[in-house]
Short mmCIF file of C-alpha atoms and ligand atoms in Angstrom, two decimals:
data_model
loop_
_atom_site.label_atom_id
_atom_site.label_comp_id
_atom_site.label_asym_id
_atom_site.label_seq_id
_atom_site.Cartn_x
_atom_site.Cartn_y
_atom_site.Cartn_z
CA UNK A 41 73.37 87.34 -19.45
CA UNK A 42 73.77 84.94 -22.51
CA UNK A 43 74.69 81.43 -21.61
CA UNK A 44 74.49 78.07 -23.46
CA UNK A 45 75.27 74.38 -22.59
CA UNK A 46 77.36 71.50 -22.55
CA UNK A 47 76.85 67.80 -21.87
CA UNK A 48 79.46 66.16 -18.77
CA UNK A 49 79.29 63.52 -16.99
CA UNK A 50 77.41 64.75 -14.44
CA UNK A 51 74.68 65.96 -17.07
CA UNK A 52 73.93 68.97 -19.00
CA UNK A 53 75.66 71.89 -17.21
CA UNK A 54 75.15 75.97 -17.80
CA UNK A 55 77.69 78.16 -18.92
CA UNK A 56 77.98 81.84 -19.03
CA UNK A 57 78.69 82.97 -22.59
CA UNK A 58 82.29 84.37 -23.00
CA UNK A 59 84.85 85.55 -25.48
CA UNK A 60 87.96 83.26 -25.73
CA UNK A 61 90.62 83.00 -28.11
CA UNK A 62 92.54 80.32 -29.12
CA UNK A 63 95.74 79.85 -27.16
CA UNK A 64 97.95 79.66 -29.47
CA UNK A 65 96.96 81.21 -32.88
CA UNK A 66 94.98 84.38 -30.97
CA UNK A 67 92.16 83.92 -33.14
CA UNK A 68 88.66 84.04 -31.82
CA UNK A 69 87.12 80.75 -30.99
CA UNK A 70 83.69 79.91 -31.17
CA UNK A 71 81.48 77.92 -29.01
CA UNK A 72 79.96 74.85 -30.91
CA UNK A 73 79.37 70.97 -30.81
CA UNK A 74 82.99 71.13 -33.37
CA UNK A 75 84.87 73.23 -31.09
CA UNK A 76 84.35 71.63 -27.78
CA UNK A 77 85.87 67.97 -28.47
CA UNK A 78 85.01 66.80 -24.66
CA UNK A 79 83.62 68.04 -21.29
CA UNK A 80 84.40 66.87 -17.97
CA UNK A 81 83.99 68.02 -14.21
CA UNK A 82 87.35 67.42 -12.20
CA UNK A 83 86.35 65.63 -8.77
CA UNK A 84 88.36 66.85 -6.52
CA UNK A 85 88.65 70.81 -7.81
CA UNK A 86 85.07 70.68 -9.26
CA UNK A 87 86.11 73.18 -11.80
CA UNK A 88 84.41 72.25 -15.20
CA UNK A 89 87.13 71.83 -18.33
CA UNK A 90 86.57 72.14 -21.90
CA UNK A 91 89.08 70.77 -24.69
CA UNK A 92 88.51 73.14 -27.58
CA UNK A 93 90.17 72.15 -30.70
CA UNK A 94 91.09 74.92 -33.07
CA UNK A 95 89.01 74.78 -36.14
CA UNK A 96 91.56 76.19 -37.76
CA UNK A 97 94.22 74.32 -40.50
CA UNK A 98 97.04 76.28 -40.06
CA UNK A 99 96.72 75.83 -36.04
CA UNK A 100 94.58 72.66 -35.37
CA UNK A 101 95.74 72.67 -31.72
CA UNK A 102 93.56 72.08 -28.30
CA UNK A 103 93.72 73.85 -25.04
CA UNK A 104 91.82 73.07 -22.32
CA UNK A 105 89.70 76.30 -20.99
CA UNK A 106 88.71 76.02 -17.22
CA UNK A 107 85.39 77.34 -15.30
CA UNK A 108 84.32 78.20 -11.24
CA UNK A 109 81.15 77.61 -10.24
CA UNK A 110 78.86 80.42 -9.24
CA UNK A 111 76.05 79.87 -6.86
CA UNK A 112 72.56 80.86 -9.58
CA UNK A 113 74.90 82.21 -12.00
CA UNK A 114 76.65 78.74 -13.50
CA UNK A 115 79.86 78.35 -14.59
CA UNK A 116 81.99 81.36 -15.21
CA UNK A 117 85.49 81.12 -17.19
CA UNK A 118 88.43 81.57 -15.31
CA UNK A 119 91.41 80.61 -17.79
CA UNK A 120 92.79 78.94 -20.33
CA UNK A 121 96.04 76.27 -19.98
CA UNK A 122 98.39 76.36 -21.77
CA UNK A 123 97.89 80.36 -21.25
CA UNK A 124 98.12 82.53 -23.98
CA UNK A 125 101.16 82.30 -25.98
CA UNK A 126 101.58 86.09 -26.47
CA UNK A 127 104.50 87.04 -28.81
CA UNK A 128 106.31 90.14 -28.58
CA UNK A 129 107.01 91.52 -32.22
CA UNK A 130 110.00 93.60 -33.04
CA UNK A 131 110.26 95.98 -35.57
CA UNK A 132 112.09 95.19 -38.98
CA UNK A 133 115.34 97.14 -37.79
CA UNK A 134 115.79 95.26 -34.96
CA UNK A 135 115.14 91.75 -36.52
CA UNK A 136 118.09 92.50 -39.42
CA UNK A 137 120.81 93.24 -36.85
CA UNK A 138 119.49 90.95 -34.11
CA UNK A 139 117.24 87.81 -34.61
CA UNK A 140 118.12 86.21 -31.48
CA UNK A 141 117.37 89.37 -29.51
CA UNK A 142 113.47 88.49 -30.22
CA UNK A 143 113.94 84.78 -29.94
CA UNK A 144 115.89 84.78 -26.38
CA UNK A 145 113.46 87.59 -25.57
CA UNK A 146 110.60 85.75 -26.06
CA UNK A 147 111.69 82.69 -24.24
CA UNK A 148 111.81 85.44 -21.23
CA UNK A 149 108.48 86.45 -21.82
CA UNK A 150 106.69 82.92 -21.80
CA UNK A 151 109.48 81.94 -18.76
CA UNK A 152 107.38 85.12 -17.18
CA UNK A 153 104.06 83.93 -17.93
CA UNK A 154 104.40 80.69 -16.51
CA UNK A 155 105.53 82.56 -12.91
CA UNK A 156 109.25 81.63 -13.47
CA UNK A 157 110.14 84.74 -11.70
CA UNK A 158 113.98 83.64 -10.68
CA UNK A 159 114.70 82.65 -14.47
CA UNK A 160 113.15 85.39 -16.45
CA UNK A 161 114.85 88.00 -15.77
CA UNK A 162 118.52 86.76 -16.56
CA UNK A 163 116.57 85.64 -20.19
CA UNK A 164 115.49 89.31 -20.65
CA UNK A 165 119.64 90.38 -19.32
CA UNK A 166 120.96 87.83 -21.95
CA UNK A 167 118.52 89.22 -24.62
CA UNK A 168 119.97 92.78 -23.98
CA UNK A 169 123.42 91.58 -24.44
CA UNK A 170 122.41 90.04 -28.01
CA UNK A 171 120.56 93.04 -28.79
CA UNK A 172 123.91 95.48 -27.88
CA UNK A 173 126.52 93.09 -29.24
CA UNK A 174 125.00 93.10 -32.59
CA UNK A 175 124.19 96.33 -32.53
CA UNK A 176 127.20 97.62 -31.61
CA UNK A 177 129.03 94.76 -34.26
CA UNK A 178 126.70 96.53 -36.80
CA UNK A 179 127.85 99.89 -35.67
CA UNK A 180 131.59 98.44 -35.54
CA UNK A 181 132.08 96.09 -38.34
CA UNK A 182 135.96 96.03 -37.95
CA UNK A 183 135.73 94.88 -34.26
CA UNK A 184 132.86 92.57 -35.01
CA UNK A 185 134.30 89.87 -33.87
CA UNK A 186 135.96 91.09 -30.81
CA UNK A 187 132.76 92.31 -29.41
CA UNK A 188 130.94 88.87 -30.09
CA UNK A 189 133.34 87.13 -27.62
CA UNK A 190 132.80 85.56 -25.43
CA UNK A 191 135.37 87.13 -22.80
CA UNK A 192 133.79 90.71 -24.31
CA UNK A 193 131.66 91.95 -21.21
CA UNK A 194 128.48 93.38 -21.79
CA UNK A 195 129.52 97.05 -19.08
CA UNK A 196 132.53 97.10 -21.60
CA UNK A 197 131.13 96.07 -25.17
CA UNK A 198 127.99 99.20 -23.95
CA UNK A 199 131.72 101.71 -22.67
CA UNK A 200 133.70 101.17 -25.43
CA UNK A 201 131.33 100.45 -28.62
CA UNK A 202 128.35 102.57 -28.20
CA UNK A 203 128.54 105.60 -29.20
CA UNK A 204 125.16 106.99 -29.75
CA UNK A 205 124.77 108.36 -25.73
CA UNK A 206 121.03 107.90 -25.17
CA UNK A 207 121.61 104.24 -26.13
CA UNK A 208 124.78 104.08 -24.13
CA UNK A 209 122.44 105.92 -20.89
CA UNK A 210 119.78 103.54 -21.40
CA UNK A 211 121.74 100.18 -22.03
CA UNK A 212 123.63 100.84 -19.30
CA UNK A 213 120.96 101.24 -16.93
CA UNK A 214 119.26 98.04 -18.77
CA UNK A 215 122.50 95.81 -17.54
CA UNK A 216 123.13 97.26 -14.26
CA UNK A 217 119.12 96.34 -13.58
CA UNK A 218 119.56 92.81 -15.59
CA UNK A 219 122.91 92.02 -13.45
CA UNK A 220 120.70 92.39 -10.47
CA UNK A 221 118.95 89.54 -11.78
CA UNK A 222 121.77 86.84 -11.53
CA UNK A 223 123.16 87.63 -8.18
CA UNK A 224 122.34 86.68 -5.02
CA UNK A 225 121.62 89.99 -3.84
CA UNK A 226 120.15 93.04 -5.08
CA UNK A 227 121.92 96.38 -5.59
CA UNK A 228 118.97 98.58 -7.11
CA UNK A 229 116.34 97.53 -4.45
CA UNK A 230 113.51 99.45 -5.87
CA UNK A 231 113.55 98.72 -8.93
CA UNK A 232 112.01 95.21 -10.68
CA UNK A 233 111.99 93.27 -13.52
CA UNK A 234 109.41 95.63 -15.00
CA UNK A 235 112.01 98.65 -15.25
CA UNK A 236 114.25 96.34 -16.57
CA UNK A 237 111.86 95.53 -19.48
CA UNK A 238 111.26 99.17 -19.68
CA UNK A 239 114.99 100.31 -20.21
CA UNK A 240 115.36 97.29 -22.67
CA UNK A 241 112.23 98.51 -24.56
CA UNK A 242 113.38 102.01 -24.55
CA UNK A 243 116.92 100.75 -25.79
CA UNK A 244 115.08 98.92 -28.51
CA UNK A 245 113.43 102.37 -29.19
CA UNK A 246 116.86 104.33 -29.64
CA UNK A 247 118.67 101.92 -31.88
CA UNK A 248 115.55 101.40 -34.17
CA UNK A 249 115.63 105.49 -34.29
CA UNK A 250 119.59 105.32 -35.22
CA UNK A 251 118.83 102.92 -37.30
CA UNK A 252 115.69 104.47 -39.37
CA UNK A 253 118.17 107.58 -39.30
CA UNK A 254 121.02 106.00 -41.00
CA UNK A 255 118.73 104.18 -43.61
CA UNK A 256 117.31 107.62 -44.74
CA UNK A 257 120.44 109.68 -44.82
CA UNK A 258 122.13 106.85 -47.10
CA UNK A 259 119.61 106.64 -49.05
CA UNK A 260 118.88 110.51 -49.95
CA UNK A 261 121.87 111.75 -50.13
ZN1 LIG B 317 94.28 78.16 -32.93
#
């Protein structure tokens, strides 16, 4: 068991080495006199905190990473605050016919880490309908507009514009789970917000496949 040390108020306290990474550019952080701007035992929790700043230009940004103590061990890390800011990237496809897909997507995601349970899961049902409408826009161009309405209905843009049927199957499926989400009751009890993110990722999956499909057959004729 490595460990090294750090100076608090209450004196010169042990820590168990760890691997952390910064917050909020992922990169590895390491552990020196630099790094760790300021120590400090909270009263009341008696958790010790350390303020890292990010050596690095392009992030330069501190988190605070937070330790229990361990009887003849020392302090152990438990977590970091703000928690990792973990992005999901989209393939290329999906980012040309839908930027806000990712962005509103995304949102969900961090909503999610932060325990927002109630509000995630209409962000992942509105990122679906971004992802469909412009998908099915793209696949539509004449009735572009008509499907981007606002009075355009997700059940009916996914009926009448989709065409490709293991999209349609799995989009479907994706709304009737994300509608759950913003009503008061459930319909599909047993099933959660992680089948919902599964039929959204295995939409994603289909279009980018139509998509990679279409790209090659126009382009080698
Ligand atoms: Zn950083």
């Amino acid at each position: 068991m490595k460990v090294f040390y750090v100076s608090t108020e209450y004196g010169s306290q042990q820590i168990v080495e760890y691997d952390i990474t910064c917050p909020h550019c992922l990169k590895p952080m390491p552990h020196a006199d630099q790094t760790i701007i300021h120590a400090h035992i909270a009263q009341e929790s008696e958790q010790l905190e350390l303020i890292y700043h990010c050596p690095r230009s392009v992030c330069d940004k501190t988190h605070i990473a937070i330790f229990e103590w361990e009887d003849k061990i020392g302090y152990l890390f438990s977590h970091t605050t703000p928690a990792q800011n973990i992005r999901v990237e989209f393939d290329r496809e999906i980012q040309e016919i839908s930027s806000e897909f990712s962005n509103i997507f995304n949102q969900a995601v961090i909503s999610e880490q932060l325990g927002l349970n109630h509000i995630c899961g209409m962000g992942y049902r509105k990122s679906l309908e971004f992802l469909i409408k412009d998908y099915a826009a793209f696949k539509n161009p004449s009735v572009a507009e008509i499907i981007r309405e606002h009075k355009s209905q997700l059940g009916q843009v996914i009926q009448s514009y989709i065409q490709h049927e293991a999209i349609k199957e799995t989009a479907k499926r994706a709304a009737w789970l994300g509608n759950d989400e913003t009503h008061y009751t459930r319909k599909w009890i047993d099933k959660d917000i992680n089948d919902l993110k599964a039929l959204i990722n295995l939409t994603v999956q289909w279009i980018k496949l139509d998509l990679m499909t279409l790209r090659y057959t126009s382009e080698m004729r």
